[in-house]
Short mmCIF file of C-alpha atoms in Angstrom, two decimals:
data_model
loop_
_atom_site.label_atom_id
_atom_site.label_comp_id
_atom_site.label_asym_id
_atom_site.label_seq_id
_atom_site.Cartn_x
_atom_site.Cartn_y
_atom_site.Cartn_z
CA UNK Z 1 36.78 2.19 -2.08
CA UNK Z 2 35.58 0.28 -5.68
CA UNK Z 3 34.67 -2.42 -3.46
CA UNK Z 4 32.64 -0.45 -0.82
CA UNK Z 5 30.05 1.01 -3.16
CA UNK Z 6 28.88 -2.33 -4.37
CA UNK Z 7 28.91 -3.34 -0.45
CA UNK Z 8 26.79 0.10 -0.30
CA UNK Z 9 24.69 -0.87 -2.95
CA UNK Z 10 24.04 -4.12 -1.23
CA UNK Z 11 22.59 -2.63 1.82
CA UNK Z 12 20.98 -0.58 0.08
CA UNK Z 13 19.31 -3.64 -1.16
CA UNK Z 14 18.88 -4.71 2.12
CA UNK Z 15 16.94 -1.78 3.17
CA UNK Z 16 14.30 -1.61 0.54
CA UNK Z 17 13.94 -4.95 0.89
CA UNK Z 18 12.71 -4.58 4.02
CA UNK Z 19 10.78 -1.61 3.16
CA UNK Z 20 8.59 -2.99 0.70
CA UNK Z 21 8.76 -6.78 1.50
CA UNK Z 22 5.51 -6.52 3.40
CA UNK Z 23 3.42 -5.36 0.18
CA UNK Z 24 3.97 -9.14 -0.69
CA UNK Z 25 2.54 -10.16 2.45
CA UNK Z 26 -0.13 -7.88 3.44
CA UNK Z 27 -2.84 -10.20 3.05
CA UNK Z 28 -1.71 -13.31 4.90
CA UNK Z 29 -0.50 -10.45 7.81
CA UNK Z 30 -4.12 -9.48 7.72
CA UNK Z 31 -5.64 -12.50 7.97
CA UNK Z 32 -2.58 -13.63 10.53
CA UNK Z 33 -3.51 -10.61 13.06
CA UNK Z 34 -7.51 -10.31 12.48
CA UNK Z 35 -6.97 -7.07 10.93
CA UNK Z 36 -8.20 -5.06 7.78
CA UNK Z 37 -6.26 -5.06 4.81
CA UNK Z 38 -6.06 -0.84 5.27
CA UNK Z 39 -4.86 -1.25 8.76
CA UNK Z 40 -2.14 -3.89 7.89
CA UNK Z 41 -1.23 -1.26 4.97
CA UNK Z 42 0.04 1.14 7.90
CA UNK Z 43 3.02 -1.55 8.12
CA UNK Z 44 4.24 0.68 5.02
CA UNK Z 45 2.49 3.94 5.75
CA UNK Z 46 3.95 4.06 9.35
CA UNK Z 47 7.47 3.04 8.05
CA UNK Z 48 6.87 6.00 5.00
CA UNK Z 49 5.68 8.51 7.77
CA UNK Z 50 8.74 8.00 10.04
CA UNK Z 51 10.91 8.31 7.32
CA UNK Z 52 9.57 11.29 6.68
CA UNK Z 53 10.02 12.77 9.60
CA UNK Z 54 13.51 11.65 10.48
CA UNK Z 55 14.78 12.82 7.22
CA UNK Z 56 15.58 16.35 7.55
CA UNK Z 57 17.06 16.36 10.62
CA UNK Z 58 18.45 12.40 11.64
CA UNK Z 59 21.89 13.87 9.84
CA UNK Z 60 22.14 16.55 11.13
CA UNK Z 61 21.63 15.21 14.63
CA UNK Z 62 25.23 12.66 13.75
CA UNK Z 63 27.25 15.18 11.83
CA UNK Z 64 30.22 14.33 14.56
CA UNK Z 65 29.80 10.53 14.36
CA UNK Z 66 31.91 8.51 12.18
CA UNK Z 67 30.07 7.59 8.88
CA UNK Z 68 31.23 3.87 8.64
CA UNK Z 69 30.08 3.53 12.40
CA UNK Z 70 26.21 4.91 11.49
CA UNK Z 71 26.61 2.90 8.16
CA UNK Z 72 26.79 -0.26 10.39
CA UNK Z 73 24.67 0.85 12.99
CA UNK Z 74 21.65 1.07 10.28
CA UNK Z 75 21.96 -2.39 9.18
CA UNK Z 76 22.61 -4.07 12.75
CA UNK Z 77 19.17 -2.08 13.80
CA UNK Z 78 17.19 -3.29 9.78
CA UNK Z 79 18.86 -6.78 10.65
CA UNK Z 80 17.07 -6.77 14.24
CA UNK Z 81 13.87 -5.44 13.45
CA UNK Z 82 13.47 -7.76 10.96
CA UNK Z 83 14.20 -10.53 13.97
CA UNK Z 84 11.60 -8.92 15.69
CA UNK Z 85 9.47 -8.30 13.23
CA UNK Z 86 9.13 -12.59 12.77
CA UNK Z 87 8.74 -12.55 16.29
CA UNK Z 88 6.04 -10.64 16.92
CA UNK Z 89 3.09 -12.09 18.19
CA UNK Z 90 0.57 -9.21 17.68
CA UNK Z 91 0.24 -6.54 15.55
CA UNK Z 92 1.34 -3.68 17.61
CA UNK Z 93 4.54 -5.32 18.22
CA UNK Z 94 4.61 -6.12 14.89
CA UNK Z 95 4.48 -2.31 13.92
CA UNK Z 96 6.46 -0.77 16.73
CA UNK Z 97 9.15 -3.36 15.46
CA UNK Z 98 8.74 -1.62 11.74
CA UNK Z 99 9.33 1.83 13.01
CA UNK Z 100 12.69 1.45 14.66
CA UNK Z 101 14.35 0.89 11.65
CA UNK Z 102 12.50 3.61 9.05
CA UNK Z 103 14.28 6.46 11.74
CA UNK Z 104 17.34 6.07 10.78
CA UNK Z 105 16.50 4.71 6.89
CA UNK Z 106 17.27 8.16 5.64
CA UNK Z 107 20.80 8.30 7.28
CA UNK Z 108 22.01 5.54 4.86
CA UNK Z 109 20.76 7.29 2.04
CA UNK Z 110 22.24 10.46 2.90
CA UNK Z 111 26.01 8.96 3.71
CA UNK Z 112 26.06 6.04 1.25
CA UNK Z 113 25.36 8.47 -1.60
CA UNK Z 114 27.72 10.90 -0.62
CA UNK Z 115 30.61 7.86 -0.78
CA UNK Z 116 29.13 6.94 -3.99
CA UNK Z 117 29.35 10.37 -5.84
CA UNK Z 118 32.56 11.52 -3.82
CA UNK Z 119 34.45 8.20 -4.99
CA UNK Z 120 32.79 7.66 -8.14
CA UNK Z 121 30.46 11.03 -9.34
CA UNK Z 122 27.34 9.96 -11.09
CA UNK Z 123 28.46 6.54 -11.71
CA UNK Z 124 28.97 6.17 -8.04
CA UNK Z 125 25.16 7.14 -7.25
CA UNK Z 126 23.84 4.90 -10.03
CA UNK Z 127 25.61 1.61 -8.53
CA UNK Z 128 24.10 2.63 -5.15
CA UNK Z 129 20.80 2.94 -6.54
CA UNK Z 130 21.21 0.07 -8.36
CA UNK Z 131 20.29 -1.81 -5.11
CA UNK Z 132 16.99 -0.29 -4.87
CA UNK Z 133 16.14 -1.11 -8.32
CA UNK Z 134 17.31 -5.20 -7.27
CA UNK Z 135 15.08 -5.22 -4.28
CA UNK Z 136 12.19 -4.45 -6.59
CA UNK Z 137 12.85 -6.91 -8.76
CA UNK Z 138 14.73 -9.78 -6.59
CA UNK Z 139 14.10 -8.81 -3.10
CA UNK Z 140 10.24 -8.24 -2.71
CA UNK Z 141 9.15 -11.37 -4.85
CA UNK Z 142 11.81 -13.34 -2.98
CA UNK Z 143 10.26 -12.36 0.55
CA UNK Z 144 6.84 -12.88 -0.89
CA UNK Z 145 7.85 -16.40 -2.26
CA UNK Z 146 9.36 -17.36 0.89
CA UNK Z 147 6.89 -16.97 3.22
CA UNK Z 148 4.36 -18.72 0.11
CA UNK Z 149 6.82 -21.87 0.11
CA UNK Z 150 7.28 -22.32 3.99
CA UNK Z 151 3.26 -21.30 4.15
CA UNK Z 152 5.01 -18.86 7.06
CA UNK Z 153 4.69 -15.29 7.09
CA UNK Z 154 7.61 -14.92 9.24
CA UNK Z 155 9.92 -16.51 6.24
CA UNK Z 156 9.51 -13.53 4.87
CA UNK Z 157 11.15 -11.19 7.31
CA UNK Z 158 13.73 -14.11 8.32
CA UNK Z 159 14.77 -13.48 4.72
CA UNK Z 160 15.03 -9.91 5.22
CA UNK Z 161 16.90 -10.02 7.97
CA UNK Z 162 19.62 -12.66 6.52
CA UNK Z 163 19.53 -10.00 3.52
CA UNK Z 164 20.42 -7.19 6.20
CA UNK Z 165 23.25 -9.33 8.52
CA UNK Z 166 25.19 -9.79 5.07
CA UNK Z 167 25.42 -5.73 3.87
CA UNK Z 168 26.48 -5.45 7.49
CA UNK Z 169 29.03 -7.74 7.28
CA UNK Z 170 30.29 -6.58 4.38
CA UNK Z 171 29.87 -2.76 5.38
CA UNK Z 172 32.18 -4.12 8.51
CA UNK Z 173 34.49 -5.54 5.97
CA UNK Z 174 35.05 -3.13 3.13
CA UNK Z 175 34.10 0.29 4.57
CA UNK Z 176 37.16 2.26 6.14
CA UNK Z 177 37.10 4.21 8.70
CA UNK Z 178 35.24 7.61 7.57
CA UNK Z 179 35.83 10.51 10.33
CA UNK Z 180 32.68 12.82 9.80
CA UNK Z 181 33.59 15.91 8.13
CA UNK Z 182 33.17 19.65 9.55
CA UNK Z 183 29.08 20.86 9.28
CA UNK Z 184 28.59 23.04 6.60
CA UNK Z 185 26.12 26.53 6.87
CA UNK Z 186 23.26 25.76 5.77
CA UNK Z 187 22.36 29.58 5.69
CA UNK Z 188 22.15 29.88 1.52
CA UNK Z 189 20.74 26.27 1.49
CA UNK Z 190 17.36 27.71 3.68
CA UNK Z 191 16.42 30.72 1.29
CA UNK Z 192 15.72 27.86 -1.14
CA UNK Z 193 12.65 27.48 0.64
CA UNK Z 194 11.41 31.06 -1.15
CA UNK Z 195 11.72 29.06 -4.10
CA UNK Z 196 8.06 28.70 -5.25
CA UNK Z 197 9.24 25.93 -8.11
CA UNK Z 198 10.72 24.39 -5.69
CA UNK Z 199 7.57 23.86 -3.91
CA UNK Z 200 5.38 22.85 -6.75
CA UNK Z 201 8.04 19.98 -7.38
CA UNK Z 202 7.75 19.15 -4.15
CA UNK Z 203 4.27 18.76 -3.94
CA UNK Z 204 4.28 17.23 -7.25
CA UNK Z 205 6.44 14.45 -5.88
CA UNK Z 206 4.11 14.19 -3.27
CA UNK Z 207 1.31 13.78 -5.64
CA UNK Z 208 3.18 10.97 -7.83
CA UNK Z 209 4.33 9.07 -4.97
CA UNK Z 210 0.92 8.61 -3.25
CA UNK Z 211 -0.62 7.57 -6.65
CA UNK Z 212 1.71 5.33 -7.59
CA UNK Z 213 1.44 3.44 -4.44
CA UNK Z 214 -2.32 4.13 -3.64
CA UNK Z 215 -1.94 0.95 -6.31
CA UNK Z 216 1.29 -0.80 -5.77
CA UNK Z 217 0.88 -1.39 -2.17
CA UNK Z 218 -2.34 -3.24 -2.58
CA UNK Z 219 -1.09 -5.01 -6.11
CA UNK Z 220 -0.81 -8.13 -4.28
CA UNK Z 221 -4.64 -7.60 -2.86
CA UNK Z 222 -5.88 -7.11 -6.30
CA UNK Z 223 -3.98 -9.36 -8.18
CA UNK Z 224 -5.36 -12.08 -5.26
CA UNK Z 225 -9.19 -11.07 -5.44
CA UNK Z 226 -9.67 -9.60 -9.14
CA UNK Z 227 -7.53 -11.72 -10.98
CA UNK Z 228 -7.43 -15.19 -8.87
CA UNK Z 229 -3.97 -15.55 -9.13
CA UNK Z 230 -2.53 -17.74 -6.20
CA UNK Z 231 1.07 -17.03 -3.97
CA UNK Z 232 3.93 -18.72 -6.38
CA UNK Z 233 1.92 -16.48 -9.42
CA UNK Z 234 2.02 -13.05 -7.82
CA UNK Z 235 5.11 -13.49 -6.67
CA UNK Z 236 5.96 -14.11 -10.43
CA UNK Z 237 4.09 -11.37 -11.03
CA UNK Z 238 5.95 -9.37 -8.68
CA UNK Z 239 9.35 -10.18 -10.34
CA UNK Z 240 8.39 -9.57 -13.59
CA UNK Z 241 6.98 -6.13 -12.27
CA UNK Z 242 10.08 -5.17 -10.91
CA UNK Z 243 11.94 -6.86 -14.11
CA UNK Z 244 10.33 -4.50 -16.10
CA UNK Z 245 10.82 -1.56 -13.83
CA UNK Z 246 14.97 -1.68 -14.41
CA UNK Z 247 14.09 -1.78 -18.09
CA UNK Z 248 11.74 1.21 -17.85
CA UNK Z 249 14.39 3.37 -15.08
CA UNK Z 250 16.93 3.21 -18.34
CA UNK Z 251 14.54 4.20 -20.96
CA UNK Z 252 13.08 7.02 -18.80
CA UNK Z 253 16.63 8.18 -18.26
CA UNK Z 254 17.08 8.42 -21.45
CA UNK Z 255 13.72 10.24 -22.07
CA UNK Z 256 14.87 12.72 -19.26
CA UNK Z 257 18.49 13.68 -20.81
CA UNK Z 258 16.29 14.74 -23.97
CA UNK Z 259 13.89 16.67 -22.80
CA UNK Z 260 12.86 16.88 -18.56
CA UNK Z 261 9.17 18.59 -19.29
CA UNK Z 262 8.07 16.08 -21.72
CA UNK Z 263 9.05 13.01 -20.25
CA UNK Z 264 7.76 14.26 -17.04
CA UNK Z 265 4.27 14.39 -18.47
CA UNK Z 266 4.74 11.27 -20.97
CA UNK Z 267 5.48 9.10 -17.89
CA UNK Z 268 2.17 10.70 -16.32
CA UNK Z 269 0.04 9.81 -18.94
CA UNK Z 270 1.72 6.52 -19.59
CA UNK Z 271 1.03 5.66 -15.90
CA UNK Z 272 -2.95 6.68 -16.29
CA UNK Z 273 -3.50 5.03 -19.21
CA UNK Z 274 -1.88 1.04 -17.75
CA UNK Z 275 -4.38 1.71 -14.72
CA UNK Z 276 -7.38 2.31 -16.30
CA UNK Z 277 -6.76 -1.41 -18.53
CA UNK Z 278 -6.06 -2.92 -15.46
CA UNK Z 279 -9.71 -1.69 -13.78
CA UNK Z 280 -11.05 -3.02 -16.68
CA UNK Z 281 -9.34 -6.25 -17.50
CA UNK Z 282 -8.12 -7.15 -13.94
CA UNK Z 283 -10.26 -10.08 -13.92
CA UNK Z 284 -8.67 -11.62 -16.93
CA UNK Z 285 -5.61 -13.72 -16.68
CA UNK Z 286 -3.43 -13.15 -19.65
CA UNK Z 287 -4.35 -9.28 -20.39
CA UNK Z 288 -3.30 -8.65 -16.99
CA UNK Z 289 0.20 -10.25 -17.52
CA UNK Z 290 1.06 -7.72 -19.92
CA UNK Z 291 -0.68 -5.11 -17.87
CA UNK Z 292 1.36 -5.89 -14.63
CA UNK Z 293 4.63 -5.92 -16.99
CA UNK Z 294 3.97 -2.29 -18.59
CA UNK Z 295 2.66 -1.19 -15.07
CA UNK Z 296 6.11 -2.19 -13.91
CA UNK Z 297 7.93 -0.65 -16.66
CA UNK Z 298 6.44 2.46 -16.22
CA UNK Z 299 6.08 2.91 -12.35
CA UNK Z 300 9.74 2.75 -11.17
CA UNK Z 301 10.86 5.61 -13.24
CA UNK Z 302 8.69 7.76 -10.70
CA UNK Z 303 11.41 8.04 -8.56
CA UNK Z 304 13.96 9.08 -11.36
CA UNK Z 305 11.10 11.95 -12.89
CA UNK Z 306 10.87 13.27 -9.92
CA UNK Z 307 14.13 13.74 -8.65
CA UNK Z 308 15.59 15.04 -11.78
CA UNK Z 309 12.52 17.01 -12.20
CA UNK Z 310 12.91 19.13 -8.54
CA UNK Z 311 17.12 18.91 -8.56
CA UNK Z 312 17.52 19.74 -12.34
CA UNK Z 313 18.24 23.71 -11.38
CA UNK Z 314 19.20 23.39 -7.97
CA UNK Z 315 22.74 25.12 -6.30
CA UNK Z 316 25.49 22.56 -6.13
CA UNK Z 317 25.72 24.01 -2.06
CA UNK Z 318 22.52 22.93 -1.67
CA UNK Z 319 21.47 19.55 -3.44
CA UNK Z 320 22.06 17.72 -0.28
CA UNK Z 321 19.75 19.44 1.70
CA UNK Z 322 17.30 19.37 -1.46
CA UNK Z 323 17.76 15.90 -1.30
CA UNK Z 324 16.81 15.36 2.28
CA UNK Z 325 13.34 17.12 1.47
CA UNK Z 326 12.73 15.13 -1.70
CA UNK Z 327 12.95 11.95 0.77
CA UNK Z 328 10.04 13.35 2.90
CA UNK Z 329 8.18 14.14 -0.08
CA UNK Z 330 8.78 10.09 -1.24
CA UNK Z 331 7.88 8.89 2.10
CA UNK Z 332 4.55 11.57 3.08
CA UNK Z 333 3.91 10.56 -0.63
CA UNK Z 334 4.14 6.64 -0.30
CA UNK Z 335 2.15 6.66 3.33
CA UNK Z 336 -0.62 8.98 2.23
CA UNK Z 337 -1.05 6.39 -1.01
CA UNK Z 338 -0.83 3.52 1.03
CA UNK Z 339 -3.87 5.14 3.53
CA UNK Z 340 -5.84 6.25 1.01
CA UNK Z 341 -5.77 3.04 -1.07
CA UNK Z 342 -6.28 1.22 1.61
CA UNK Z 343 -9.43 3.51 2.93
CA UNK Z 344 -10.98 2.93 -0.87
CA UNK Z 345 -10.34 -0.77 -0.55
CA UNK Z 346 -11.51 -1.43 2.39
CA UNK Z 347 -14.73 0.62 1.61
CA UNK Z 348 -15.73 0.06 -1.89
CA UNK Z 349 -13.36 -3.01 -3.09
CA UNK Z 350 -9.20 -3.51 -3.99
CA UNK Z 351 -10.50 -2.72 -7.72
CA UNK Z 352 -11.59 0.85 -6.79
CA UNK Z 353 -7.76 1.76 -5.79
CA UNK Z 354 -6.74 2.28 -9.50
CA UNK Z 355 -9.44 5.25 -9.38
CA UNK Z 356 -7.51 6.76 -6.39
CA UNK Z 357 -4.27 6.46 -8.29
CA UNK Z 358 -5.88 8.01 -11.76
CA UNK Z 359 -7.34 10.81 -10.12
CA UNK Z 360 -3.50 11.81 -8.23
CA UNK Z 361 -2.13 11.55 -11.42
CA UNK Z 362 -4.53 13.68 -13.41
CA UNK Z 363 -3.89 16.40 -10.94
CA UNK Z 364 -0.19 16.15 -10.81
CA UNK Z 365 -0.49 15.92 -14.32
CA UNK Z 366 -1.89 19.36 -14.25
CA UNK Z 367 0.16 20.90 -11.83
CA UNK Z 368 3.35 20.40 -14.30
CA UNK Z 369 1.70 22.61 -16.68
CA UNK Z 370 1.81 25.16 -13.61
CA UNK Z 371 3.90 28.45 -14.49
CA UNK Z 372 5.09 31.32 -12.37
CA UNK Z 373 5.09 35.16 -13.50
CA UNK Z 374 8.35 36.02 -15.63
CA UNK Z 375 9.52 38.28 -13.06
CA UNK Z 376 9.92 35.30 -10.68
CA UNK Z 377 11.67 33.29 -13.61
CA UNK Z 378 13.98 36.20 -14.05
CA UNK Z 379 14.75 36.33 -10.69
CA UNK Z 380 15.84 32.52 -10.51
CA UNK Z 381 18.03 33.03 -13.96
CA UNK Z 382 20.15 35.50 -11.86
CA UNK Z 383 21.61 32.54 -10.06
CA UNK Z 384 22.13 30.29 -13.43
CA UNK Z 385 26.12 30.47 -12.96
CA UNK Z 386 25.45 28.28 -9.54
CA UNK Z 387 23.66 26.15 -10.52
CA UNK Z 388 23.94 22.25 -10.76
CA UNK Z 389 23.83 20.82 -14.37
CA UNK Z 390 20.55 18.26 -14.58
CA UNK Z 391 21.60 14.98 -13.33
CA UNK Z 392 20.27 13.48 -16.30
CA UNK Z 393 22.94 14.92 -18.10
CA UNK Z 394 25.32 12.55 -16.04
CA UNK Z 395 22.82 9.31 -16.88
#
């Protein structure tokens, strides 16, 4: 199984690849189609949405399926819509062909990190994740490049698709057969839901999400029409932004084994303060290379505050099901940034998104100063002995 979680981490690869290609390409789809920037946006909302959606329940819908066959199943269906997806010949199609593959996105999530930590524990999880961190930083400037140095969007989700057909290969090869396992009750798991921290974390991953790519998905956009920059130098800029990204995920790890609160907040403020230089030097070349690289460095470790931030104190019975919930909250985050930046851009300019994503962040900012009454706190201490031990603590 050594072998398989690198093949895991692969597709995972694959996957976010495809996910966030398109930011790359959203203006050359625009212009491609005759549509608005904010309407080609949807290309991520609508993928974010259904992923949303699906989350919760697409496992529990294939609890009696064998894993290795819905392991392979996701990547045949991300290698096809990506086929599709260079095929399409209007937008519609073009979006429909986006979809397909963001309903079962959170199924491969949900098994591949269950190999990883069942094989391997935290290690396990990190390798798998690894791939997500690699398509920000190799797979979404590749796409973008691609379809810059063929002058063909389609090269783009060719690439993708190439991307997908190996992980499925290799999940063909390397997986073995994995017989689902019996359904657990998820009776104790549901009273989590009384859980009132629970909820403020959730919504506070909400909050992050949709400011941190109110800005991101339109990067491209801006760094087009504010700073001039042509295709081969935002796609350098891209790399560089998800370079910096794997450099930041460590130190913020680090940040969160020493104190979860803090860092929480640090990255928060960190995050506000690299937008608001970037409104006002966007227009300059050089300032906004180092801008785009501490953007980067910063913005990745949202994902990594915000899980360990909501899972930190949750039941080991239940971090599963905890999980599934913190995908929705990525994905309702990550489409609701992706509308509203793209509402603001198309209405007032690309430059305006950064206010968006300032103002999301000065709220969530506030919300983790949010406390409940002691008696409430007391109450959740009673369960202390169940409770998982920060994953942090594992990093």
């Amino acid at each position: 199984m050594k072998n398989s979680i690198y093949v895991l981490a692969l597709g995972a690869f694959g996957i976010i690849t495809t996910e966030f290609g398109v930011v790359g390409i959203l203006p050359t789809i625009s212009r491609q189609f005759g549509v608005s920037i904010d309407t080609a946006g949807w290309l991520l909302s609508a993928f974010a949405i259904t992923v949303a959606i699906s989350s919760p329940f697409i496992t529990s819908f294939t609890t009696k399926i064998n894993r290795k066959l819905l392991l392979c199943l996701v990547m045949s269906v991300f290698v096809l819509s990506n086929v599709l997806s260079a095929f399409s010949t209007n937008f519609t199609m073009l979006m429909i062909a986006r979809i397909l593959p963001a309903v079962l996105h959170p199924l491969f999530w949900n098994i591949s990190i269950a190999i990883a930590f069942k094989e391997k524990g935290a290690k396990g999880v990190s390798t798998v994740m690894l791939g997500l961190s690699l398509a920000t930083v190799l797979g979404i400037p590749m796409t973008t490049y691609a379809a810059d140095l063929f002058h063909d969007w389609k090269a783009s989700f060719f690439l993708s698709s190439i991307i997908s057909l190996i992980a499925f290969i290799g999940l063909l090869l390397f997986i073995p057969s994995l017989p689902a396992e019996k359904e657990k009750s998820s009776q104790n798991q549901l009273t989590l839901l009384k859980n009132p921290f629970l909820w403020i974390n959730l919504i506070s991953t909400i909050g992050t999400l949709a400011a941190m790519f109110s800005s991101y998905t339109y990067l491209t956009a801006y760094l087009e029409e504010i700073t001039k920059m042509d295709g081969a130098q935002i796609s350098i800029m891209l790399l560089l932004f998800g370079g910096m990204g794997t450099l930041g995920n460590w130190l913020i790890g680090i940040a969160l084994h020493k104190n979860v609160q803090l860092t929480t907040r640090l990255f928060l403020l960190l995050l506000i303060t690299v937008q608001i230089f970037a409104y006002f030097l966007g227009g300059i070349f050089i300032p906004m290379i180092i801008i785009v690289s501490l953007w980067g460095m910063i913005h990745t470790g949202g994902f990594l505050v915000s899980n360990i931030r909501t899972t930190q104190h949750i039941p080991h019975h239940a971090l599963e099901f905890v999980n599934s919930l913190l995908t929705s909250s990525f994905n309702i985050g990550i489409s609701l940034g992706a509308f509203l930046g793209g509402i603001v851009s198309s209405y007032y300019g690309v430059q305006h998104i950064l206010s968006v994503s300032v103002l999301l962040l000065s709220v969530t900012f506030v919300l983790s100063f949010f406390s409940f009454p002691k008696k409430i706190e007391e109450d959740e201490n009673e369960e202390q002995n169940d409770f998982a031990p920060p994953v942090c603590e594992q990093i």
